[in-house]
Coordinates of C-alpha atoms in Angstrom, one line a residue:
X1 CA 9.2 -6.2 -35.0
X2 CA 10.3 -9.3 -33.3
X3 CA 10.3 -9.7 -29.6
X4 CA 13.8 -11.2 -28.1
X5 CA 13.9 -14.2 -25.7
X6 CA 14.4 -12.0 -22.6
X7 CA 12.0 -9.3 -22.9
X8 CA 10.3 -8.3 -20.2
X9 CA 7.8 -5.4 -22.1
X10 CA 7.7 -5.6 -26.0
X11 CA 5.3 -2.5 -27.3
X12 CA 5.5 -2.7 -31.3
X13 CA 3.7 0.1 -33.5
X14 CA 1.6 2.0 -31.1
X15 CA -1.2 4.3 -31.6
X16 CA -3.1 6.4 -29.4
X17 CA -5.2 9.3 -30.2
X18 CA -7.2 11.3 -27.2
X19 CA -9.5 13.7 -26.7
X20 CA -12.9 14.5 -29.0
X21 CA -12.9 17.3 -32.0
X22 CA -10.6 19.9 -31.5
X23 CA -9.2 18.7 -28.5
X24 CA -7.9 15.5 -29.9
X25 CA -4.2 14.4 -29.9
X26 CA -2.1 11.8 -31.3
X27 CA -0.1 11.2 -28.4
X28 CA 1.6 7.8 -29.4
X29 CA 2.7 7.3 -33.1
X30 CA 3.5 4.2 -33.8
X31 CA 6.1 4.0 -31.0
X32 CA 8.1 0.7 -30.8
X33 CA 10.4 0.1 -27.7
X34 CA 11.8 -3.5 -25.9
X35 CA 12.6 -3.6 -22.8
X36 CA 15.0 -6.5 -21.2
X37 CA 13.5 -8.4 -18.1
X38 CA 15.8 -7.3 -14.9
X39 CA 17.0 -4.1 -16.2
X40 CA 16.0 -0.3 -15.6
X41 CA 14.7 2.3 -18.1
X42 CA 14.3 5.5 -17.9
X43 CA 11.3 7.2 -19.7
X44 CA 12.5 11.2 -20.1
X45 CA 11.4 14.1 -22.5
X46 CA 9.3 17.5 -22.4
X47 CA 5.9 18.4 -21.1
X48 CA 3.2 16.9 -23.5
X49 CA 5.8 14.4 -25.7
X50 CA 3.9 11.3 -24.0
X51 CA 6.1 10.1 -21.7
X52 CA 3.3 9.7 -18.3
X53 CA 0.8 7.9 -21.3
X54 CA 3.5 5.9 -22.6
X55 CA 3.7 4.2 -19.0
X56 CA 0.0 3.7 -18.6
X57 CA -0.2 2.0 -21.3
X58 CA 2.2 -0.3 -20.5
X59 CA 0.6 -0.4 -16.6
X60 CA -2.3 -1.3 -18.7
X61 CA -4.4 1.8 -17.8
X62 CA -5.1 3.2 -20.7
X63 CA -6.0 1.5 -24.0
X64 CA -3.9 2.1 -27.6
X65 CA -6.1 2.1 -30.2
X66 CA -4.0 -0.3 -32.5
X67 CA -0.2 -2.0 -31.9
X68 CA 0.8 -4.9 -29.5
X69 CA 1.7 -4.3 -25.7
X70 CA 3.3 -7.4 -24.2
X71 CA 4.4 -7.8 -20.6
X72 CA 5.9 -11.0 -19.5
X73 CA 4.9 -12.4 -23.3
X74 CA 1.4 -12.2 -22.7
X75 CA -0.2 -9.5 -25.1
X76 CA -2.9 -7.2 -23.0
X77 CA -4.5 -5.4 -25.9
X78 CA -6.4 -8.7 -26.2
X79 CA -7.5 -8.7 -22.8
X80 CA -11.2 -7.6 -21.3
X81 CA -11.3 -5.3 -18.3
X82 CA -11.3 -7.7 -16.1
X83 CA -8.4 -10.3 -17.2
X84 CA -6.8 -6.8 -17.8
X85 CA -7.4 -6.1 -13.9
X86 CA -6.5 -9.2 -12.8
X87 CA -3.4 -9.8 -14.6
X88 CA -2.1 -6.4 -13.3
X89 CA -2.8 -6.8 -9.9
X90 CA -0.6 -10.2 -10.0
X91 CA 2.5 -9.0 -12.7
X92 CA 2.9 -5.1 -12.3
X93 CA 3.4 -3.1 -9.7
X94 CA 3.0 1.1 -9.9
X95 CA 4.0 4.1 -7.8
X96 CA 2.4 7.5 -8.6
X97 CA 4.0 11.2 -8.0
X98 CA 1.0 11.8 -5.6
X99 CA 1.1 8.5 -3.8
X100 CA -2.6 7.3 -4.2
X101 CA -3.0 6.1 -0.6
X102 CA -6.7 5.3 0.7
X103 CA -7.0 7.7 3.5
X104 CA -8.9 6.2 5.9
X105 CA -6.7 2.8 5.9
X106 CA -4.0 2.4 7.8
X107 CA -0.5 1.8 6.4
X108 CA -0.6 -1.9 6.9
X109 CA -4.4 -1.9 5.3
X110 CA -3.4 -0.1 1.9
X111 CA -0.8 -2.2 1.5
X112 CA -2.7 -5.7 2.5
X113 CA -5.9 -4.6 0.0
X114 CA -4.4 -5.3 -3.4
X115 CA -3.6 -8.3 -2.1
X116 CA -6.5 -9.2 -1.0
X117 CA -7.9 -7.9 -3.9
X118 CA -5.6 -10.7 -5.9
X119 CA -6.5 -13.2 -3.8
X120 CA -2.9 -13.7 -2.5
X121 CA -3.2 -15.7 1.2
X122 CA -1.7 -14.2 4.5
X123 CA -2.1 -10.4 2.9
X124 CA -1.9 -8.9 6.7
X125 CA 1.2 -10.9 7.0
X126 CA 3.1 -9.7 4.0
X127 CA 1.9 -6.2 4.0
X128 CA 4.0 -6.1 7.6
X129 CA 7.2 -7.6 5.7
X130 CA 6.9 -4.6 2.9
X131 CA 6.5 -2.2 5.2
X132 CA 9.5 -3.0 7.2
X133 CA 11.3 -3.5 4.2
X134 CA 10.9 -0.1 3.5
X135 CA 11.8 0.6 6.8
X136 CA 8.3 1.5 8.0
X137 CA 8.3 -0.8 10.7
X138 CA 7.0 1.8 13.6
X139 CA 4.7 2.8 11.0
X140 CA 2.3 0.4 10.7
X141 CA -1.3 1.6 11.8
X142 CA -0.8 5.6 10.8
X143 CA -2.6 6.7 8.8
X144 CA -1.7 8.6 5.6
X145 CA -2.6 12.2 6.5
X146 CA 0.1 11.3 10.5
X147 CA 2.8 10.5 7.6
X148 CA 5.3 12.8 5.7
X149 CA 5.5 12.8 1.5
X150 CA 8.3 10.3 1.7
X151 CA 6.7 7.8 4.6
X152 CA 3.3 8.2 2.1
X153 CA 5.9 7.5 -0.6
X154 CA 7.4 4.2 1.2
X155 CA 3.9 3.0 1.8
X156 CA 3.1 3.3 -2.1
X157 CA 6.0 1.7 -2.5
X158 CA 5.5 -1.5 -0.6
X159 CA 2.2 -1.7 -2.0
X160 CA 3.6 -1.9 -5.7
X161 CA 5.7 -4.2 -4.4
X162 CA 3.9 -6.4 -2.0
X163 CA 1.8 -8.7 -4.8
X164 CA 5.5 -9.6 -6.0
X165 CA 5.0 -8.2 -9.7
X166 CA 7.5 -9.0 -12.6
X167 CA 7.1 -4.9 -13.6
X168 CA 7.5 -2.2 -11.4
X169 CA 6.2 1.2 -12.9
X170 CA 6.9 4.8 -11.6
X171 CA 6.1 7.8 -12.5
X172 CA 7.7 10.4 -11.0
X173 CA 8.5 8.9 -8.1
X174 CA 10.2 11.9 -6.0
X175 CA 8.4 14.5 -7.8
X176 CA 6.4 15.7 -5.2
X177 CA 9.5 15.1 -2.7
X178 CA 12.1 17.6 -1.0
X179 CA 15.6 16.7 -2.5
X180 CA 16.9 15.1 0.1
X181 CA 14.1 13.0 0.7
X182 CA 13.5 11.9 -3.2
X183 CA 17.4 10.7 -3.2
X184 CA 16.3 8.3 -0.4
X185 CA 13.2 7.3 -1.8
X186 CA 15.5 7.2 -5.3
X187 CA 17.7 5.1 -3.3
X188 CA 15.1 2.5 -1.8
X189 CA 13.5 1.9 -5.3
X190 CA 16.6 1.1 -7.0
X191 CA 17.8 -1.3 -4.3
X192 CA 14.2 -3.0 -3.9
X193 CA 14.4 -3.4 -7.9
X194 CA 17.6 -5.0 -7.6
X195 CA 16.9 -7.4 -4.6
X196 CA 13.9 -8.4 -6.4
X197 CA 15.4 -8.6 -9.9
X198 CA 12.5 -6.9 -11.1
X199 CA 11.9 -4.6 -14.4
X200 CA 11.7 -1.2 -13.5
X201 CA 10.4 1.8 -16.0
X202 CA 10.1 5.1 -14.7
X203 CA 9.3 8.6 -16.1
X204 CA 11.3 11.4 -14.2
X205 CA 12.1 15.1 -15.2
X206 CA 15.5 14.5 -12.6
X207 CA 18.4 14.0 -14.8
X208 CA 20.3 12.4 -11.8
X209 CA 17.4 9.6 -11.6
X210 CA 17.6 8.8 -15.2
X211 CA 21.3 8.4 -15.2
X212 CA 21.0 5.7 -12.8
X213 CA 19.1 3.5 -14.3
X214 CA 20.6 0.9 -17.2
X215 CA 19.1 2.6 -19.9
X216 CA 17.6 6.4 -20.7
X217 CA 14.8 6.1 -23.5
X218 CA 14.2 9.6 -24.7
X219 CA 10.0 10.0 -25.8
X220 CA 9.5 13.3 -28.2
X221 CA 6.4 14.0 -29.8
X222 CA 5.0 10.8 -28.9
X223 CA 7.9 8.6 -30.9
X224 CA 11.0 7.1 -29.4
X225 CA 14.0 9.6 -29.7
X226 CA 14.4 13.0 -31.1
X227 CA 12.0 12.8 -34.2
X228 CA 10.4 16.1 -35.4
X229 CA 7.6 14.2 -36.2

């Protein structure tokens, strides 16, 4: 498989097997997908067809056991744990269904600690700019438990975001969010991806989520499309 000039994530023949004895699965079979810098994909398909492990891997938080994953044209199946961590922290952002905010930080603090963490300068400073960007500029010093789903939401937001990553990653974004309030946060991501000209790849179960972005990549027992395999 070769890799065009623009591509923003190139994943080329992967496998990925899971679980011990019985319990193990091949989840990822040989899956091949590119994915254009700038654009949106979205990741749909059933319950169990490796759509959620399909975007760790490529967030680089779970390992294939053979294939190429390449973000940015830098392969990180050849990386250690910790060029693994640190190139993350620096090129890809990532927003979870259930938000993954430290609870006894403030909304300003979980936003400044990857940061910090990357050794980025003035982490305080653009933390606050994030935040407001999101329009959680009242918000922050609350903490996550004196927020709502979609302020807790915001926050995880401008904390993928804040490090200034190439590759934004979601997975199921408004899942745990009223309808109202996931078309908002629906709303925010698409227009922060597009400010910031950024790659996004989300997995959704919303039909009307997928539709908006560029491109809808259906994943069915752990291959790209509607294979039987």
């Amino acid at each position: 498989m070769t890799q065009a000039s623009d591509t923003a994530i190139f994943l080329d023949n992967l496998q990925l097997t899971l679980g011990e004895g019985a319990s193990r699965v091949h989840v990822l079979k040989g899956m091949n997908l590119e994915i254009p810098a700038g654009t949106s994909t979205g990741i749909v398909g059933p319950s169990g067809s490796g759509k959620s492990t399909l975007l760790m891997v490529v967030a680089g938080l779970e390992r294939v056991d053979s294939g190429t994953v390449k973000i940015k044209n830098t392969d990180i199946t050849r990386m250690n744990e910790d060029e693994l961590a640190a190139f993350r922290g620096k090129n890809i952002g990532i927003v979870f269904q259930s938000f993954h905010l430290i609870p006894n930080m403030s909304a300003i603090e979980n936003v400044a600690v990857p940061l910090e963490l990357a050794g980025i300068p003035d982490a305080m400073t653009k933390a606050k700019a994030e935040l407001e960007a999101v329009g959680l500029a009242e918000r922050l010093n609350h903490y996550p438990g004196q927020l709502s789903g979609g302020e807790q939401q915001r926050v995880a937001l401008a904390r993928a975001l804040a490090p200034a990553p190439a590759v934004l990653i979601a997975d199921e974004p408004t899942g745990n969010l009223d309808g109202k309030t996931g078309e908002q946060i629906a709303n925010l991501l698409f227009e922060r991806q597009r400010d910031k000209g950024l790659t996004l790849v989300l997995v959704t179960h919303d039909p009307s989520l997928a539709e908006r972005c560029d491109r809808t990549v259906p994943v069915r027992f752990g291959v790209i499309g509607d294979a039987d395999a």
